[in-house]
Amino acid sequence: MAEDLVRFRNLLAGSAREADGGEWLESLDPATGKPWALIPRCTSADVDAAVEAARTAFRSPEWRGLTATARGALLYRFADILAEEAERLAQLETQDNGKLIAEMRAQLGNLPTYYRYFAGLADKIEGQVLPIDKPSMHAFTRREPLGVIACITPWNSPLMLLAWKLAPLLAAGNTAVIKPSEHASCSTLAFVELFERAGFPAGVVNTVTGLPQECGEPLVKHPDIAKVAFTGGEPGGIAVYRSAAENLKKVTLELGGKSPNIIFNDADLERAVYGAVSGIFAASGQTCIAGSRLLVQRNVHDEVVERLVALAGTARIGDPKLADTQVGPVTTLAQRGKIIDHIAGARQSGAECVLGGGLPTIAGLEDGWFVQPTIFTGVNNQMPIAREEVFGPVLAIIPFDDEEEALSIANDSPYGLAAGVWTQNIGRAIRMSERVEAGTVWVNTYRAVSFMAPFGGMKRSGIGRENGQEAMDEYLQTKSVWIDLGSPVSNPFVIR
């Protein structure tokens, strides 16, 4: 019964709001397959109200009149409150998207550091005095915020991926309208309640929830949105990019990947195998940086496969709310269907399934959306399982002979988000990091991220960078200012 479900509301101009039309959407628990909460089903009317609230706040003296140092102080205060609420938010996110509670505790425990980092950058935004070539002129530049930013986040790590957008845009002086995935909105709606406690002016942060066509598209197309910061799948990114181009909006797009994780014969194989398992089976493979293509040098291929199957075969699949669970469900029933289709397609292409490949039955969670950790060998780089993003716990292993072949296979992909290299040869590590076409290259590790390190993709994996000082540039624009100090009056019809 809907009456028994938890109801979450949007944040609009500092107040909790239901959808204008009074409609609701169910949010389902991936571990049980059953509804547990309701979120507002917003439409363009709700989008208009949220954008207007953000636009009003952007121009208000309560926000625009703050010094950069005061803006940073608000973010510091917010980070402290977030740290106090980390456990509650981790529990919500696990129930809403099925991610492991152990991983959510780690993510939420670390999340305040993102807001503190960008809080420290708020008053480091500087222009320049220009040694201008015009006599009697003084010229300088200012770095100013863009305005209202639309943040569109996916269902796999809503609060972490929101922080990558929200922390720098607020530090830069912008305001925001957040549209989380309809499949995992609850933790975001609980999270934004903290801004009032931190003392942020009403309207600086707002949310809309609902279906992409009903509120996501109107948000992207709204004339008062200055920029769209989007994380999600390639089709959604293309739709955002097309709409942004029509309306001359700026974009940051963090899209998909088919990341190569490359093991050379001189690697520490135990560490490499652990890195391979972490790269694909952590988060049930639902990460854009998943190391879903494992490239293994041929003369250690069989040993690596044997070790991988043995290790991955011990994975404890089950309730993500339990601290000792290692593989939880996938977040949506539709996504589980796509994963199963990819597994069937790999078999039809001639790949050999050496582990998993089916749907496990979990006692007490028979209706949950679980997929077994799955490993394929006998894969070549032209098979769909090696070219298409599965976004699930499915690993394709491809052998290679030498560095050149490894690079050829790794770079033969429309994507370029991330890559891993496992070797004890420092020269090889440098050569590979220079030549692999990816926005992030890890050597002898995998899935390491930080608020200090820029993150983003090459090729079809996206546009722009999140995290690090570069992220601030994504939410600022440069203004040139000229001041005439008393130059002689000249012919007004001639440009000097």
Coordinates of C-alpha atoms in Angstrom, one line a residue:
M1 CA 0.0 0.0 0.0
A2 CA 1.3 3.4 -1.0
E3 CA 0.2 4.8 2.4
D4 CA 2.8 2.6 4.1
L5 CA 5.7 3.9 2.0
V6 CA 8.1 6.6 3.1
R7 CA 7.5 9.9 1.2
F8 CA 10.4 12.1 0.2
R9 CA 9.8 15.7 -1.0
N10 CA 11.8 18.0 -3.2
L11 CA 13.6 21.1 -2.0
L12 CA 12.3 24.3 -3.6
A13 CA 13.3 27.8 -2.4
G14 CA 14.2 26.4 1.0
S15 CA 10.9 24.5 1.5
A16 CA 9.9 20.8 1.1
R17 CA 7.5 20.5 -1.8
E18 CA 5.5 17.8 -3.5
A19 CA 5.0 17.8 -7.2
D20 CA 2.7 20.5 -8.6
G21 CA 0.3 17.9 -10.0
G22 CA 0.3 15.8 -6.8
E23 CA 1.6 12.7 -8.5
W24 CA 4.2 10.2 -7.0
L25 CA 6.6 7.6 -8.3
E26 CA 7.5 4.4 -6.4
S27 CA 11.1 3.8 -5.6
L28 CA 12.0 0.1 -5.5
D29 CA 14.5 -1.7 -3.2
P30 CA 16.7 -3.7 -5.6
A31 CA 17.4 -6.4 -3.0
T32 CA 13.7 -7.2 -2.6
G33 CA 12.2 -5.9 -5.9
K34 CA 9.5 -4.2 -3.8
P35 CA 8.6 -0.5 -3.4
W36 CA 9.8 1.1 -0.2
A37 CA 9.4 4.9 -0.8
L38 CA 7.7 7.5 -2.9
I39 CA 9.2 10.5 -4.7
P40 CA 7.4 13.4 -6.4
R41 CA 6.6 13.0 -10.1
C42 CA 7.5 16.4 -11.3
T43 CA 6.6 18.1 -14.6
S44 CA 7.7 21.2 -16.5
A45 CA 5.7 23.3 -14.0
D46 CA 7.9 22.1 -11.2
V47 CA 11.0 22.7 -13.3
D48 CA 10.0 26.3 -14.0
A49 CA 9.5 26.9 -10.2
A50 CA 12.8 25.3 -9.3
V51 CA 14.8 27.2 -11.9
E52 CA 13.1 30.5 -10.9
A53 CA 14.0 29.9 -7.3
A54 CA 17.6 29.2 -8.3
R55 CA 17.8 32.3 -10.6
T56 CA 16.3 34.5 -7.9
A57 CA 18.8 33.2 -5.3
F58 CA 21.7 33.6 -7.8
R59 CA 20.9 37.3 -8.1
S60 CA 20.0 37.9 -4.4
P61 CA 22.3 39.8 -2.1
E62 CA 22.1 36.9 0.4
W63 CA 24.1 34.8 -2.0
R64 CA 25.7 37.0 -4.6
G65 CA 26.6 39.5 -1.9
L66 CA 28.6 37.0 0.1
T67 CA 32.3 37.3 0.0
A68 CA 34.1 34.3 -1.5
T69 CA 35.5 33.6 2.0
A70 CA 32.0 33.6 3.5
R71 CA 30.8 31.3 0.7
G72 CA 33.6 28.9 1.6
A73 CA 32.7 29.1 5.3
L74 CA 29.2 27.9 4.4
L75 CA 30.6 24.9 2.6
Y76 CA 32.9 24.1 5.5
R77 CA 29.8 24.2 7.8
F78 CA 27.9 22.0 5.4
A79 CA 30.7 19.5 5.3
D80 CA 30.6 19.1 9.1
I81 CA 26.9 18.5 9.1
L82 CA 27.3 16.0 6.2
A83 CA 29.8 14.1 8.3
E84 CA 27.3 13.9 11.1
E85 CA 24.6 12.5 8.8
A86 CA 26.9 10.1 6.8
E87 CA 25.6 6.9 8.3
R88 CA 21.9 7.7 7.8
L89 CA 22.6 8.8 4.1
A90 CA 24.6 5.6 3.5
Q91 CA 21.7 3.5 4.8
L92 CA 19.3 5.3 2.5
E93 CA 21.5 5.0 -0.5
T94 CA 21.9 1.2 0.0
Q95 CA 18.2 0.7 0.3
D96 CA 17.5 2.8 -2.7
N97 CA 20.1 1.6 -5.2
G98 CA 21.4 -1.7 -3.8
K99 CA 25.0 -0.7 -3.4
L100 CA 26.9 -2.4 -0.6
I101 CA 26.6 -0.7 2.8
A102 CA 30.3 -1.2 3.3
E103 CA 31.0 0.8 0.1
M104 CA 28.4 3.4 0.9
R105 CA 29.8 4.0 4.4
A106 CA 33.2 4.5 2.8
Q107 CA 31.9 6.9 0.2
L108 CA 29.7 8.9 2.6
G109 CA 32.5 9.0 5.2
N110 CA 34.8 10.5 2.6
L111 CA 32.3 12.8 1.0
P112 CA 32.8 15.8 3.4
T113 CA 36.4 16.0 2.2
Y114 CA 35.1 17.0 -1.3
Y115 CA 33.1 19.9 0.1
R116 CA 36.0 21.0 2.4
Y117 CA 38.4 20.9 -0.6
F118 CA 36.3 23.2 -2.7
A119 CA 35.4 25.4 0.3
G120 CA 39.1 26.1 0.4
L121 CA 39.2 27.0 -3.3
A122 CA 36.2 29.5 -3.0
D123 CA 38.4 32.5 -2.2
K124 CA 41.3 31.4 -4.5
I125 CA 39.4 32.5 -7.6
E126 CA 41.6 35.2 -9.1
G127 CA 41.6 37.4 -12.2
Q128 CA 44.7 39.1 -13.7
V129 CA 45.9 42.6 -14.3
L130 CA 46.9 42.7 -18.0
P131 CA 50.0 44.6 -19.2
I132 CA 47.8 46.0 -21.9
D133 CA 49.4 47.5 -25.1
K134 CA 47.1 50.6 -25.1
P135 CA 48.4 53.8 -23.5
S136 CA 46.5 55.3 -20.6
M137 CA 44.4 52.1 -20.2
H138 CA 44.1 49.8 -17.2
A139 CA 42.8 46.3 -18.0
F140 CA 42.1 43.3 -15.9
T141 CA 40.0 40.2 -15.8
R142 CA 37.4 38.8 -13.4
R143 CA 36.4 35.2 -12.9
E144 CA 32.6 35.1 -12.4
P145 CA 30.0 32.3 -11.9
L146 CA 27.8 31.1 -14.8
G147 CA 24.4 31.2 -13.1
V148 CA 22.0 28.4 -12.6
I149 CA 23.5 24.9 -13.2
A150 CA 21.4 21.8 -13.9
C151 CA 23.0 18.7 -12.2
I152 CA 21.7 15.5 -13.6
T153 CA 22.9 12.4 -11.7
P154 CA 22.7 8.6 -12.3
W155 CA 21.5 5.8 -10.0
N156 CA 24.8 4.1 -9.3
S157 CA 26.5 6.6 -6.9
P158 CA 24.1 9.5 -6.5
L159 CA 25.6 11.5 -3.7
M160 CA 29.3 11.0 -4.7
L161 CA 28.7 12.0 -8.3
L162 CA 26.5 14.9 -7.2
A163 CA 29.4 16.1 -5.0
W164 CA 31.7 16.2 -8.0
K165 CA 29.3 18.8 -9.5
L166 CA 27.8 20.6 -6.6
A167 CA 30.9 21.3 -4.5
P168 CA 32.8 23.2 -7.2
L169 CA 29.7 25.0 -8.6
L170 CA 28.7 26.3 -5.2
A171 CA 32.3 27.3 -4.4
A172 CA 32.3 29.3 -7.6
G173 CA 29.1 31.1 -6.7
N174 CA 26.5 29.4 -8.8
T175 CA 23.2 28.0 -7.8
A176 CA 21.7 24.6 -8.7
V177 CA 18.7 22.6 -9.7
I178 CA 19.4 18.9 -9.1
K179 CA 17.6 16.1 -11.0
P180 CA 18.6 12.7 -9.7
S181 CA 17.7 9.4 -11.4
E182 CA 14.1 8.4 -10.9
H183 CA 15.5 5.0 -9.8
A184 CA 17.5 6.4 -6.9
S185 CA 16.3 9.8 -5.7
C186 CA 15.7 9.3 -2.0
S187 CA 19.2 9.8 -0.7
T188 CA 19.5 13.0 -2.7
L189 CA 16.3 14.4 -1.3
A190 CA 17.4 13.6 2.3
F191 CA 20.9 15.1 1.5
V192 CA 19.6 18.5 0.3
E193 CA 17.7 19.0 3.6
L194 CA 21.2 19.7 5.2
F195 CA 21.7 23.0 3.3
E196 CA 19.2 24.8 5.4
R197 CA 20.9 23.6 8.6
A198 CA 24.2 24.9 7.2
G199 CA 22.7 28.3 6.7
F200 CA 22.6 28.5 2.9
P201 CA 20.2 31.0 1.5
A202 CA 16.9 29.6 0.2
G203 CA 16.9 28.7 -3.4
V204 CA 20.7 28.2 -3.8
V205 CA 20.1 24.4 -4.0
N206 CA 16.8 23.0 -5.4
T207 CA 15.6 19.6 -6.6
V208 CA 13.2 18.1 -9.1
T209 CA 12.5 14.4 -9.4
G210 CA 10.7 12.3 -11.9
L211 CA 10.9 10.8 -15.4
P212 CA 13.4 12.1 -18.0
Q213 CA 10.8 13.2 -20.5
E214 CA 8.6 14.9 -17.9
C215 CA 11.1 16.9 -16.0
G216 CA 14.7 16.0 -17.2
E217 CA 14.2 17.3 -20.7
P218 CA 12.4 20.5 -19.6
L219 CA 15.2 21.2 -17.2
V220 CA 17.9 20.8 -19.9
K221 CA 16.0 23.0 -22.3
H222 CA 15.0 25.7 -19.8
P223 CA 16.3 29.1 -21.1
D224 CA 17.6 30.2 -17.6
I225 CA 19.9 27.2 -17.2
A226 CA 23.4 28.3 -18.0
K227 CA 25.0 24.9 -17.9
V228 CA 24.2 21.2 -17.6
A229 CA 26.5 18.9 -15.6
F230 CA 25.4 15.3 -16.5
T231 CA 26.6 11.9 -15.5
G232 CA 24.9 8.9 -17.2
G233 CA 24.8 6.7 -20.2
E234 CA 25.8 7.6 -23.7
P235 CA 22.2 8.0 -25.2
G236 CA 21.3 10.4 -22.4
G237 CA 24.5 12.3 -22.8
I238 CA 23.9 12.7 -26.5
A239 CA 20.4 14.0 -25.9
V240 CA 21.7 16.5 -23.4
Y241 CA 24.5 17.6 -25.7
R242 CA 22.1 18.0 -28.6
S243 CA 19.6 20.1 -26.6
A244 CA 22.5 22.2 -25.1
A245 CA 23.8 22.9 -28.6
E246 CA 20.4 24.1 -29.7
N247 CA 20.2 26.5 -26.7
L248 CA 24.0 27.4 -26.6
K249 CA 24.5 26.0 -23.1
K250 CA 27.7 24.8 -21.6
V251 CA 28.0 21.1 -20.7
T252 CA 30.0 18.7 -18.7
L253 CA 29.3 15.1 -19.7
E254 CA 30.7 12.1 -17.9
L255 CA 29.5 9.1 -19.8
G256 CA 30.3 5.4 -20.3
G257 CA 33.4 3.3 -20.7
K258 CA 34.8 0.0 -21.7
S259 CA 37.9 0.3 -19.7
P260 CA 40.9 -1.9 -20.4
N261 CA 42.7 -3.4 -17.4
I262 CA 46.0 -4.6 -18.7
I263 CA 48.1 -7.3 -16.9
F264 CA 51.7 -7.9 -18.1
N265 CA 53.7 -11.0 -17.3
D266 CA 56.0 -9.1 -14.9
A267 CA 53.1 -7.9 -12.7
D268 CA 52.6 -9.0 -9.2
L269 CA 49.8 -11.4 -10.2
E270 CA 48.2 -11.7 -6.8
R271 CA 47.8 -7.9 -6.6
A272 CA 46.7 -7.7 -10.3
V273 CA 44.0 -10.4 -9.8
Y274 CA 42.7 -8.6 -6.8
G275 CA 42.7 -5.4 -8.8
A276 CA 40.8 -7.1 -11.7
V277 CA 38.1 -8.4 -9.3
S278 CA 37.8 -5.0 -7.7
G279 CA 37.7 -3.3 -11.1
I280 CA 34.7 -5.3 -12.4
F281 CA 32.8 -7.0 -9.5
A282 CA 32.8 -4.2 -6.9
A283 CA 29.5 -2.3 -7.1
S284 CA 28.2 -5.3 -9.2
G285 CA 30.0 -3.8 -12.2
Q286 CA 27.8 -0.7 -12.1
T287 CA 30.5 1.9 -12.5
C288 CA 31.5 3.9 -15.5
I289 CA 35.1 3.1 -14.8
A290 CA 34.6 -0.7 -14.5
G291 CA 37.6 -2.6 -15.9
S292 CA 35.3 -4.7 -18.0
R293 CA 38.0 -5.7 -20.6
L294 CA 40.8 -7.6 -18.9
L295 CA 43.9 -7.8 -21.3
V296 CA 46.3 -10.5 -20.1
Q297 CA 49.7 -11.2 -21.6
R298 CA 49.5 -14.6 -23.2
N299 CA 52.2 -16.4 -21.3
V300 CA 50.4 -15.7 -18.0
H301 CA 46.8 -15.9 -19.3
D302 CA 45.9 -19.3 -18.0
E303 CA 47.3 -18.7 -14.6
V304 CA 45.5 -15.3 -14.3
V305 CA 42.2 -16.9 -15.4
E306 CA 42.6 -19.7 -12.9
R307 CA 43.3 -17.3 -10.1
L308 CA 40.4 -15.0 -11.1
V309 CA 37.9 -17.8 -11.2
A310 CA 39.0 -19.1 -7.8
L311 CA 38.9 -15.6 -6.2
A312 CA 35.7 -14.4 -7.8
G313 CA 34.0 -17.7 -7.1
T314 CA 34.3 -17.0 -3.4
A315 CA 32.2 -13.8 -3.6
R316 CA 29.4 -13.6 -1.0
I317 CA 26.3 -12.5 -3.0
G318 CA 23.4 -11.3 -1.0
D319 CA 21.8 -8.5 1.0
P320 CA 23.7 -5.3 0.5
K321 CA 22.6 -4.1 3.9
L322 CA 24.9 -6.7 5.6
A323 CA 28.5 -5.6 6.1
D324 CA 30.0 -8.9 5.0
T325 CA 28.2 -9.0 1.6
Q326 CA 30.6 -8.6 -1.3
V327 CA 28.3 -8.5 -4.4
G328 CA 24.8 -7.0 -4.1
P329 CA 22.0 -6.6 -6.7
V330 CA 21.9 -4.4 -9.7
T331 CA 19.9 -1.3 -9.3
T332 CA 17.0 -1.8 -11.8
L333 CA 15.1 -4.7 -13.2
A334 CA 15.5 -3.4 -16.7
Q335 CA 19.3 -3.2 -16.3
R336 CA 19.4 -6.8 -15.1
G337 CA 17.6 -7.8 -18.3
K338 CA 20.2 -6.0 -20.4
I339 CA 23.0 -7.7 -18.5
I340 CA 21.5 -11.1 -19.2
D341 CA 21.1 -10.2 -22.9
H342 CA 24.8 -9.3 -23.0
I343 CA 25.7 -12.6 -21.4
A344 CA 23.6 -14.5 -23.9
G345 CA 25.1 -12.5 -26.8
A346 CA 28.7 -13.3 -25.6
R347 CA 27.9 -17.0 -25.6
Q348 CA 26.4 -16.7 -29.1
S349 CA 29.6 -14.9 -30.3
G350 CA 31.7 -17.9 -29.3
A351 CA 33.1 -16.7 -25.9
E352 CA 33.4 -19.3 -23.2
C353 CA 31.8 -18.6 -19.8
V354 CA 34.1 -19.9 -17.2
L355 CA 32.3 -18.5 -14.2
G356 CA 28.7 -17.5 -13.4
G357 CA 26.5 -16.4 -16.3
G358 CA 23.2 -16.8 -14.4
L359 CA 20.8 -15.5 -11.8
P360 CA 21.6 -16.6 -8.2
T361 CA 18.8 -17.4 -5.8
I362 CA 19.3 -15.6 -2.5
A363 CA 17.3 -17.0 0.5
G364 CA 14.8 -14.5 1.6
L365 CA 15.6 -12.2 -1.4
E366 CA 14.2 -14.4 -4.2
D367 CA 12.7 -11.4 -5.9
G368 CA 15.9 -9.3 -5.8
W369 CA 17.7 -8.3 -8.9
F370 CA 20.9 -10.3 -8.6
V371 CA 23.4 -11.4 -11.3
Q372 CA 26.2 -13.9 -10.7
P373 CA 29.8 -12.5 -11.2
T374 CA 30.5 -13.7 -14.7
I375 CA 33.8 -14.2 -16.6
F376 CA 34.3 -14.9 -20.3
T377 CA 37.4 -16.2 -22.0
G378 CA 38.0 -16.7 -25.7
V379 CA 37.0 -13.1 -26.3
N380 CA 38.4 -11.0 -29.2
N381 CA 38.1 -7.2 -29.3
Q382 CA 35.5 -7.2 -32.1
M383 CA 32.9 -9.1 -30.1
P384 CA 30.0 -7.0 -28.7
I385 CA 30.9 -8.1 -25.2
A386 CA 34.3 -6.4 -25.7
R387 CA 32.9 -3.2 -27.3
E388 CA 29.6 -2.4 -25.6
E389 CA 29.2 -1.2 -22.0
V390 CA 27.4 -3.9 -20.0
F391 CA 27.2 -2.0 -16.7
G392 CA 27.1 -5.2 -14.7
P393 CA 29.4 -7.9 -13.2
V394 CA 30.6 -9.3 -16.5
L395 CA 34.3 -9.6 -17.4
A396 CA 35.7 -10.2 -20.8
I397 CA 39.3 -11.5 -20.9
I398 CA 41.4 -10.9 -24.0
P399 CA 45.0 -12.2 -24.5
F400 CA 47.8 -10.2 -26.0
D401 CA 51.5 -10.8 -26.9
D402 CA 53.4 -7.5 -26.3
E403 CA 53.0 -3.9 -25.5
E404 CA 52.1 -2.8 -29.0
E405 CA 49.3 -5.4 -29.3
A406 CA 48.0 -4.4 -25.8
L407 CA 47.9 -0.7 -26.8
S408 CA 46.2 -1.6 -30.1
I409 CA 43.5 -3.6 -28.3
A410 CA 43.1 -1.1 -25.5
N411 CA 42.7 1.9 -27.8
D412 CA 40.5 0.1 -30.3
S413 CA 37.3 1.4 -28.5
P414 CA 35.0 4.3 -29.0
Y415 CA 35.4 5.0 -25.2
G416 CA 38.3 6.4 -23.3
L417 CA 37.3 6.9 -19.6
A418 CA 39.8 4.9 -17.7
A419 CA 42.5 2.1 -17.9
G420 CA 44.6 0.0 -15.6
V421 CA 48.2 -1.2 -16.1
W422 CA 49.8 -3.9 -14.0
T423 CA 53.6 -4.1 -14.3
Q424 CA 56.7 -3.8 -12.2
N425 CA 58.7 -2.2 -15.1
I426 CA 58.6 1.6 -14.5
G427 CA 59.5 2.3 -18.1
R428 CA 56.6 0.3 -19.3
A429 CA 54.3 2.0 -16.8
I430 CA 55.3 5.4 -18.1
R431 CA 55.0 4.3 -21.8
M432 CA 51.6 2.8 -21.3
S433 CA 50.3 5.8 -19.3
E434 CA 51.4 8.1 -22.2
R435 CA 49.9 6.1 -25.0
V436 CA 46.6 4.6 -23.6
E437 CA 43.7 6.8 -24.7
A438 CA 42.0 7.4 -21.4
G439 CA 41.2 10.2 -19.1
T440 CA 42.5 8.3 -16.1
V441 CA 45.3 5.6 -16.0
W442 CA 46.0 3.6 -12.9
V443 CA 49.2 1.7 -12.5
N444 CA 49.2 -1.2 -10.1
T445 CA 45.9 -0.1 -8.6
Y446 CA 42.3 0.4 -9.9
R447 CA 39.3 2.6 -9.1
A448 CA 41.2 5.2 -7.0
V449 CA 39.6 8.6 -7.1
S450 CA 40.1 11.8 -5.2
F451 CA 38.7 15.3 -4.9
M452 CA 42.2 16.5 -5.9
A453 CA 42.5 14.5 -9.2
P454 CA 40.7 15.7 -12.4
F455 CA 38.3 13.0 -13.7
G456 CA 36.7 12.7 -17.1
G457 CA 36.8 10.9 -20.4
M458 CA 38.3 11.0 -23.9
K459 CA 36.4 10.1 -27.1
R460 CA 32.8 9.1 -26.4
S461 CA 33.4 8.9 -22.7
G462 CA 32.6 12.6 -22.2
I463 CA 33.4 16.3 -22.2
G464 CA 35.1 18.3 -19.4
R465 CA 36.6 17.4 -16.1
E466 CA 35.3 17.0 -12.6
N467 CA 37.4 17.2 -9.4
G468 CA 40.6 18.9 -8.8
Q469 CA 41.2 22.6 -9.5
E470 CA 40.2 22.1 -13.1
A471 CA 36.6 21.5 -11.9
M472 CA 36.4 25.2 -10.8
D473 CA 37.0 26.3 -14.4
E474 CA 34.0 24.4 -15.5
Y475 CA 31.7 26.7 -13.5
L476 CA 33.4 30.1 -14.1
Q477 CA 33.6 32.5 -17.0
T478 CA 36.1 35.3 -17.7
K479 CA 35.2 38.9 -18.0
S480 CA 37.6 41.6 -19.3
V481 CA 37.4 45.1 -17.8
W482 CA 38.9 48.2 -19.4
I483 CA 39.3 51.5 -17.6
D484 CA 40.4 54.6 -19.5
L485 CA 42.8 56.6 -17.3
G486 CA 42.6 59.7 -19.3
S487 CA 43.8 59.1 -22.8
P488 CA 43.6 62.0 -25.3
V489 CA 40.3 62.3 -27.2
S490 CA 40.7 60.9 -30.7
N491 CA 38.5 60.3 -33.8
P492 CA 35.5 58.4 -32.4
F493 CA 35.0 56.6 -35.7
V494 CA 38.3 54.8 -35.6
I495 CA 38.9 51.8 -33.3
R496 CA 42.3 52.2 -31.5

